[in-house]
PDB file of C-alpha atoms in Angstrom:
ATOM      1  CA  MET A   1    -106.383 -88.634  92.342  1.00  0.00           C
ATOM      2  CA  GLN A   2    -106.183 -90.696  95.374  1.00  0.00           C
ATOM      3  CA  SER A   3    -103.331 -89.270  96.278  1.00  0.00           C
ATOM      4  CA  GLU A   4    -105.080 -85.685  96.407  1.00  0.00           C
ATOM      5  CA  LEU A   5    -108.241 -86.949  98.106  1.00  0.00           C
ATOM      6  CA  ALA A   6    -106.339 -87.962 101.337  1.00  0.00           C
ATOM      7  CA  ALA A   7    -104.101 -84.087 101.265  1.00  0.00           C
ATOM      8  CA  CYS A   8    -107.662 -83.124 101.131  1.00  0.00           C
ATOM      9  CA  VAL A   9    -108.595 -85.431 103.773  1.00  0.00           C
ATOM     10  CA  ALA A  10    -106.173 -84.676 106.349  1.00  0.00           C
ATOM     11  CA  PHE A  11    -106.446 -80.523 105.727  1.00  0.00           C
ATOM     12  CA  TYR A  12    -110.223 -81.179 106.678  1.00  0.00           C
ATOM     13  CA  GLN A  13    -109.915 -83.712 110.101  1.00  0.00           C
ATOM     14  CA  SER A  14    -107.220 -80.991 110.841  1.00  0.00           C
ATOM     15  CA  LYS A  15    -109.580 -78.124 110.531  1.00  0.00           C
ATOM     16  CA  GLN A  16    -112.696 -79.804 112.246  1.00  0.00           C
ATOM     17  CA  GLN A  17    -112.010 -82.457 114.808  1.00  0.00           C
ATOM     18  CA  GLY A  18    -114.673 -84.886 115.057  1.00  0.00           C
ATOM     19  CA  HIS A  19    -115.916 -84.267 111.607  1.00  0.00           C
ATOM     20  CA  LYS A  20    -116.004 -87.432 108.961  1.00  0.00           C
ATOM     21  CA  LEU A  21    -115.547 -86.135 105.537  1.00  0.00           C
ATOM     22  CA  ASP A  22    -117.109 -88.455 102.973  1.00  0.00           C
ATOM     23  CA  TRP A  23    -116.641 -88.750  98.899  1.00  0.00           C
ATOM     24  CA  ASP A  24    -119.880 -89.239  96.650  1.00  0.00           C
ATOM     25  CA  HIS A  25    -117.787 -89.884  93.515  1.00  0.00           C
ATOM     26  CA  CYS A  26    -121.160 -90.159  91.965  1.00  0.00           C
ATOM     27  CA  ILE A  27    -122.363 -86.908  91.560  1.00  0.00           C
ATOM     28  CA  GLY A  28    -118.804 -85.681  91.151  1.00  0.00           C
ATOM     29  CA  THR A  29    -118.634 -83.637  86.879  1.00  0.00           C
ATOM     30  CA  ALA A  30    -116.536 -82.697  84.918  1.00  0.00           C
ATOM     31  CA  THR A  31    -115.842 -80.862  81.431  1.00  0.00           C
ATOM     32  CA  LEU A  32    -113.657 -82.646  78.593  1.00  0.00           C
ATOM     33  CA  LYS A  33    -112.249 -82.117  75.572  1.00  0.00           C
ATOM     34  CA  ALA A  34    -112.167 -84.624  72.316  1.00  0.00           C
ATOM     35  CA  GLY A  35    -111.308 -84.617  68.672  1.00  0.00           C
ATOM     36  CA  PHE A  36    -113.450 -86.522  66.150  1.00  0.00           C
ATOM     37  CA  SER A  37    -112.729 -86.988  62.870  1.00  0.00           C
ATOM     38  CA  SER A  38    -115.562 -85.236  60.495  1.00  0.00           C
ATOM     39  CA  ALA A  39    -117.743 -86.341  58.526  1.00  0.00           C
ATOM     40  CA  THR A  40    -116.130 -84.055  55.181  1.00  0.00           C
ATOM     41  CA  LYS A  41    -113.286 -85.813  53.335  1.00  0.00           C
ATOM     42  CA  GLU A  42    -110.458 -83.648  54.704  1.00  0.00           C
ATOM     43  CA  LEU A  43    -110.491 -85.618  58.068  1.00  0.00           C
ATOM     44  CA  THR A  44    -110.182 -82.674  59.528  1.00  0.00           C
ATOM     45  CA  HIS A  45    -110.510 -82.706  63.529  1.00  0.00           C
ATOM     46  CA  LEU A  46    -113.412 -80.942  65.186  1.00  0.00           C
ATOM     47  CA  SER A  47    -112.944 -80.056  69.371  1.00  0.00           C
ATOM     48  CA  LEU A  48    -115.736 -80.971  71.309  1.00  0.00           C
ATOM     49  CA  ALA A  49    -116.231 -80.484  74.766  1.00  0.00           C
ATOM     50  CA  PHE A  50    -118.471 -82.313  76.963  1.00  0.00           C
ATOM     51  CA  PRO A  51    -119.759 -79.414  79.406  1.00  0.00           C
ATOM     52  CA  MET A  52    -121.405 -82.071  82.100  1.00  0.00           C
ATOM     53  CA  VAL A  53    -120.087 -85.605  82.177  1.00  0.00           C
ATOM     54  CA  SER A  54    -120.137 -87.873  85.642  1.00  0.00           C
ATOM     55  CA  LEU A  55    -117.185 -88.292  87.208  1.00  0.00           C
ATOM     56  CA  TYR A  56    -117.312 -92.188  86.190  1.00  0.00           C
ATOM     57  CA  GLN A  57    -118.164 -91.213  82.284  1.00  0.00           C
ATOM     58  CA  THR A  58    -114.687 -88.837  82.642  1.00  0.00           C
ATOM     59  CA  VAL A  59    -113.013 -92.034  84.097  1.00  0.00           C
ATOM     60  CA  VAL A  60    -113.820 -94.316  81.392  1.00  0.00           C
ATOM     61  CA  LEU A  61    -113.125 -91.824  78.530  1.00  0.00           C
ATOM     62  CA  LEU A  62    -109.763 -91.161  79.440  1.00  0.00           C
ATOM     63  CA  LEU A  63    -109.031 -94.516  79.735  1.00  0.00           C
ATOM     64  CA  PHE A  64    -109.058 -94.439  75.159  1.00  0.00           C
ATOM     65  CA  ASN A  65    -105.833 -92.023  75.036  1.00  0.00           C
ATOM     66  CA  GLU A  66    -104.005 -95.262  76.040  1.00  0.00           C
ATOM     67  CA  SER A  67    -106.333 -97.831  73.784  1.00  0.00           C
ATOM     68  CA  VAL A  68    -107.892 -97.580  70.633  1.00  0.00           C
ATOM     69  CA  GLU A  69    -110.227-100.180  72.467  1.00  0.00           C
ATOM     70  CA  LEU A  70    -110.777-102.105  75.367  1.00  0.00           C
ATOM     71  CA  GLY A  71    -113.317-104.860  77.018  1.00  0.00           C
ATOM     72  CA  CYS A  72    -115.773-104.804  79.706  1.00  0.00           C
ATOM     73  CA  LYS A  73    -113.648-106.563  81.713  1.00  0.00           C
ATOM     74  CA  GLN A  74    -110.031-104.285  81.274  1.00  0.00           C
ATOM     75  CA  ILE A  75    -111.989-101.382  81.696  1.00  0.00           C
ATOM     76  CA  LEU A  76    -113.245-102.840  85.449  1.00  0.00           C
ATOM     77  CA  GLU A  77    -110.046-104.301  86.276  1.00  0.00           C
ATOM     78  CA  ALA A  78    -108.483-100.608  85.345  1.00  0.00           C
ATOM     79  CA  ILE A  79    -110.397 -98.698  87.750  1.00  0.00           C
ATOM     80  CA  ARG A  80    -112.243-100.972  89.858  1.00  0.00           C
ATOM     81  CA  MET A  81    -115.527 -99.454  89.605  1.00  0.00           C
ATOM     82  CA  ASP A  82    -118.441-100.976  90.799  1.00  0.00           C
ATOM     83  CA  GLU A  83    -120.217-103.177  88.193  1.00  0.00           C
ATOM     84  CA  GLY A  84    -124.275-102.064  88.683  1.00  0.00           C
ATOM     85  CA  GLU A  85    -122.001 -98.544  88.015  1.00  0.00           C
ATOM     86  CA  LEU A  86    -120.037 -99.368  84.929  1.00  0.00           C
ATOM     87  CA  ARG A  87    -122.438-100.992  83.306  1.00  0.00           C
ATOM     88  CA  ARG A  88    -124.612 -97.066  83.145  1.00  0.00           C
ATOM     89  CA  THR A  89    -121.374 -95.171  82.473  1.00  0.00           C
ATOM     90  CA  LEU A  90    -121.353 -97.817  79.772  1.00  0.00           C
ATOM     91  CA  GLN A  91    -124.431 -97.449  78.659  1.00  0.00           C
ATOM     92  CA  SER A  92    -124.823 -93.955  78.932  1.00  0.00           C
ATOM     93  CA  LEU A  93    -121.479 -93.376  76.797  1.00  0.00           C
ATOM     94  CA  ALA A  94    -122.483 -96.491  74.180  1.00  0.00           C
ATOM     95  CA  HIS A  95    -126.227 -96.602  74.018  1.00  0.00           C
ATOM     96  CA  ALA A  96    -127.655 -93.228  74.187  1.00  0.00           C
ATOM     97  CA  LYS A  97    -128.530 -90.699  70.957  1.00  0.00           C
ATOM     98  CA  LYS A  98    -124.589 -89.352  71.483  1.00  0.00           C
ATOM     99  CA  MET A  99    -122.641 -92.349  70.750  1.00  0.00           C
ATOM    100  CA  VAL A 100    -119.152 -91.325  72.189  1.00  0.00           C
ATOM    101  CA  LEU A 101    -118.336 -95.138  72.154  1.00  0.00           C
ATOM    102  CA  ARG A 102    -119.262 -98.431  69.873  1.00  0.00           C
ATOM    103  CA  LYS A 103    -119.630-101.920  71.274  1.00  0.00           C
ATOM    104  CA  ARG A 104    -119.095-105.160  70.023  1.00  0.00           C
ATOM    105  CA  PRO A 105    -121.564-106.984  69.504  1.00  0.00           C
ATOM    106  CA  VAL A 106    -123.870-104.675  68.662  1.00  0.00           C
ATOM    107  CA  GLY A 107    -126.774-104.325  71.975  1.00  0.00           C
ATOM    108  CA  LYS A 108    -128.341-102.548  74.912  1.00  0.00           C
ATOM    109  CA  ASP A 109    -127.213-105.096  77.703  1.00  0.00           C
ATOM    110  CA  ILE A 110    -123.451-104.733  79.370  1.00  0.00           C
ATOM    111  CA  ASP A 111    -121.904-107.719  79.105  1.00  0.00           C
ATOM    112  CA  LYS A 112    -118.374-108.206  81.092  1.00  0.00           C
ATOM    113  CA  THR A 113    -117.346-109.575  77.485  1.00  0.00           C
ATOM    114  CA  ASP A 114    -118.639-106.840  75.422  1.00  0.00           C
ATOM    115  CA  VAL A 115    -115.542-104.563  73.413  1.00  0.00           C
ATOM    116  CA  PHE A 116    -115.754-101.318  73.443  1.00  0.00           C
ATOM    117  CA  TYR A 117    -113.774 -98.534  71.044  1.00  0.00           C
ATOM    118  CA  PHE A 118    -114.087 -95.055  70.301  1.00  0.00           C
ATOM    119  CA  ASN A 119    -116.581 -93.378  67.929  1.00  0.00           C
ATOM    120  CA  PRO A 120    -114.716 -91.454  65.685  1.00  0.00           C
ATOM    121  CA  GLU A 121    -117.641 -90.667  63.361  1.00  0.00           C
ATOM    122  CA  PHE A 122    -119.386 -88.886  66.330  1.00  0.00           C
ATOM    123  CA  MET A 123    -120.898 -86.196  65.149  1.00  0.00           C
ATOM    124  CA  VAL A 124    -123.365 -83.782  67.094  1.00  0.00           C
ATOM    125  CA  LEU A 125    -124.896 -79.835  66.092  1.00  0.00           C
ATOM    126  CA  GLY A 126    -122.748 -77.099  68.468  1.00  0.00           C
ATOM    127  CA  VAL A 127    -119.747 -76.738  69.910  1.00  0.00           C
ATOM    128  CA  LYS A 128    -120.956 -78.298  73.798  1.00  0.00           C
ATOM    129  CA  VAL A 129    -122.209 -81.994  74.685  1.00  0.00           C
ATOM    130  CA  HIS A 130    -124.659 -83.048  77.007  1.00  0.00           C
ATOM    131  CA  ILE A 131    -123.941 -86.922  77.712  1.00  0.00           C
ATOM    132  CA  ASN A 132    -126.676 -88.061  80.694  1.00  0.00           C
ATOM    133  CA  PHE A 133    -126.152 -90.589  83.086  1.00  0.00           C
ATOM    134  CA  VAL A 134    -128.680 -93.863  83.055  1.00  0.00           C
ATOM    135  CA  GLN A 135    -129.827 -93.521  86.728  1.00  0.00           C
ATOM    136  CA  ALA A 136    -130.525 -96.784  88.561  1.00  0.00           C
ATOM    137  CA  LYS A 137    -133.152 -97.918  89.908  1.00  0.00           C
ATOM    138  CA  GLU A 138    -133.875 -97.275  93.594  1.00  0.00           C
ATOM    139  CA  ARG A 139    -135.186-100.842  94.853  1.00  0.00           C
ATOM    140  CA  PRO A 140    -137.512-100.911  98.169  1.00  0.00           C
ATOM    141  CA  GLU A 141    -135.264-101.337 100.663  1.00  0.00           C
ATOM    142  CA  GLU A 142    -132.552 -98.753  99.183  1.00  0.00           C
ATOM    143  CA  SER A 143    -135.589 -96.156  99.621  1.00  0.00           C
ATOM    144  CA  THR A 144    -136.674 -97.226 102.907  1.00  0.00           C
ATOM    145  CA  ARG A 145    -133.032 -96.443 104.072  1.00  0.00           C
ATOM    146  CA  THR A 146    -133.018 -92.972 102.246  1.00  0.00           C
ATOM    147  CA  GLN A 147    -136.491 -91.859 104.026  1.00  0.00           C
ATOM    148  CA  SER A 148    -135.499 -93.223 107.215  1.00  0.00           C
ATOM    149  CA  HIS A 149    -132.223 -90.751 106.798  1.00  0.00           C
ATOM    150  CA  ILE A 150    -134.366 -87.633 105.524  1.00  0.00           C
ATOM    151  CA  ASP A 151    -136.777 -88.511 108.954  1.00  0.00           C
ATOM    152  CA  SER A 152    -133.590 -88.395 111.082  1.00  0.00           C
ATOM    153  CA  ASP A 153    -131.530 -85.267 109.881  1.00  0.00           C
ATOM    154  CA  ARG A 154    -135.459 -83.352 110.208  1.00  0.00           C
ATOM    155  CA  LYS A 155    -135.694 -84.511 113.757  1.00  0.00           C
ATOM    156  CA  HIS A 156    -132.126 -82.789 114.533  1.00  0.00           C
ATOM    157  CA  HIS A 157    -133.794 -79.950 112.902  1.00  0.00           C
ATOM    158  CA  LEU A 158    -136.697 -79.555 114.394  1.00  0.00           C
ATOM    159  CA  ASP A 159    -135.378 -80.425 118.185  1.00  0.00           C
ATOM    160  CA  ALA A 160    -133.030 -77.897 117.481  1.00  0.00           C
ATOM    161  CA  ALA A 161    -135.483 -75.355 116.655  1.00  0.00           C
ATOM    162  CA  ILE A 162    -137.265 -76.541 119.616  1.00  0.00           C
ATOM    163  CA  VAL A 163    -134.724 -75.761 122.076  1.00  0.00           C
ATOM    164  CA  ARG A 164    -133.826 -72.653 120.229  1.00  0.00           C
ATOM    165  CA  ILE A 165    -138.152 -71.270 120.438  1.00  0.00           C
ATOM    166  CA  MET A 166    -138.279 -72.789 124.286  1.00  0.00           C
ATOM    167  CA  THR A 167    -135.636 -70.871 125.200  1.00  0.00           C
ATOM    168  CA  ALA A 168    -136.343 -67.135 123.774  1.00  0.00           C
ATOM    169  CA  LYS A 169    -139.637 -67.618 124.822  1.00  0.00           C
ATOM    170  CA  LYS A 170    -140.647 -68.701 128.449  1.00  0.00           C
ATOM    171  CA  GLU A 171    -144.812 -68.732 127.509  1.00  0.00           C
ATOM    172  CA  LEU A 172    -146.171 -69.554 124.491  1.00  0.00           C
ATOM    173  CA  THR A 173    -149.726 -70.504 123.578  1.00  0.00           C
ATOM    174  CA  TYR A 174    -149.752 -74.166 121.865  1.00  0.00           C
ATOM    175  CA  GLU A 175    -150.391 -72.140 117.981  1.00  0.00           C
ATOM    176  CA  GLN A 176    -148.195 -69.720 118.755  1.00  0.00           C
ATOM    177  CA  PHE A 177    -145.435 -72.335 119.528  1.00  0.00           C
ATOM    178  CA  ASN A 178    -146.742 -74.496 116.236  1.00  0.00           C
ATOM    179  CA  SER A 179    -146.631 -71.362 114.210  1.00  0.00           C
ATOM    180  CA  GLN A 180    -142.838 -70.314 115.477  1.00  0.00           C
ATOM    181  CA  THR A 181    -141.657 -73.647 115.078  1.00  0.00           C
ATOM    182  CA  ILE A 182    -142.554 -74.299 111.520  1.00  0.00           C
ATOM    183  CA  GLU A 183    -141.682 -70.482 110.879  1.00  0.00           C
ATOM    184  CA  SER A 184    -138.031 -71.743 111.740  1.00  0.00           C
ATOM    185  CA  VAL A 185    -137.840 -74.955 109.661  1.00  0.00           C
ATOM    186  CA  LYS A 186    -139.854 -74.000 106.938  1.00  0.00           C
ATOM    187  CA  SER A 187    -136.504 -73.605 104.771  1.00  0.00           C
ATOM    188  CA  HIS A 188    -135.951 -77.169 105.237  1.00  0.00           C
ATOM    189  CA  PHE A 189    -139.125 -79.065 105.163  1.00  0.00           C
ATOM    190  CA  VAL A 190    -142.509 -78.373 106.540  1.00  0.00           C
ATOM    191  CA  PRO A 191    -143.826 -80.285 109.513  1.00  0.00           C
ATOM    192  CA  GLU A 192    -146.991 -81.769 110.711  1.00  0.00           C
ATOM    193  CA  VAL A 193    -148.601 -80.314 114.191  1.00  0.00           C
ATOM    194  CA  ASN A 194    -148.157 -84.077 115.154  1.00  0.00           C
ATOM    195  CA  VAL A 195    -144.900 -84.674 114.112  1.00  0.00           C
ATOM    196  CA  ILE A 196    -144.096 -81.527 116.375  1.00  0.00           C
ATOM    197  CA  GLU A 197    -146.311 -82.695 119.144  1.00  0.00           C
ATOM    198  CA  GLN A 198    -143.893 -86.051 118.916  1.00  0.00           C
ATOM    199  CA  ARG A 199    -140.523 -83.986 119.832  1.00  0.00           C
ATOM    200  CA  ILE A 200    -142.336 -82.112 122.730  1.00  0.00           C
ATOM    201  CA  ALA A 201    -143.915 -85.474 124.257  1.00  0.00           C
TER     202      ALA A 201
END
């Protein structure tokens, strides 16, 4: 997969000079098909589709095509994922109502010594299964950094709108200027009047 990503980056950079392409793997999704033995005595296989599993869940589940069981440490070494992300991914697969994986020892917390194995008895009604992802709790410093990025992006939108309005209209009343500025950026956000004043001060 890394070679395909590198090819895509090379293509993008050949078309977009001075731009940077970043991959946000945590929001990627995939559709998987998996075979589970049914509860009937014939042990026939049900083919179930996971219509939306995260990219991280996909990578972990695909490891079980090669192995019956894997330790947390083995999974970590195989996919070289951030340890916190891996713990959340394994929790979503082994501790939710839909347990695609089982773990030893049984428990809510994920430890490096835990062993995970495919759950052949996994059964749900319906053909398609959605597996939720365990969300990370945002730390205060992360929240501040996120808000700072949002404010920075909004300033750029606001500055561009102000320049467009001032170029198009040579004279405007204070109220007209504010209402036109708000109107031009309202699809992104609605700025406070004092924020507009700060941008033209």
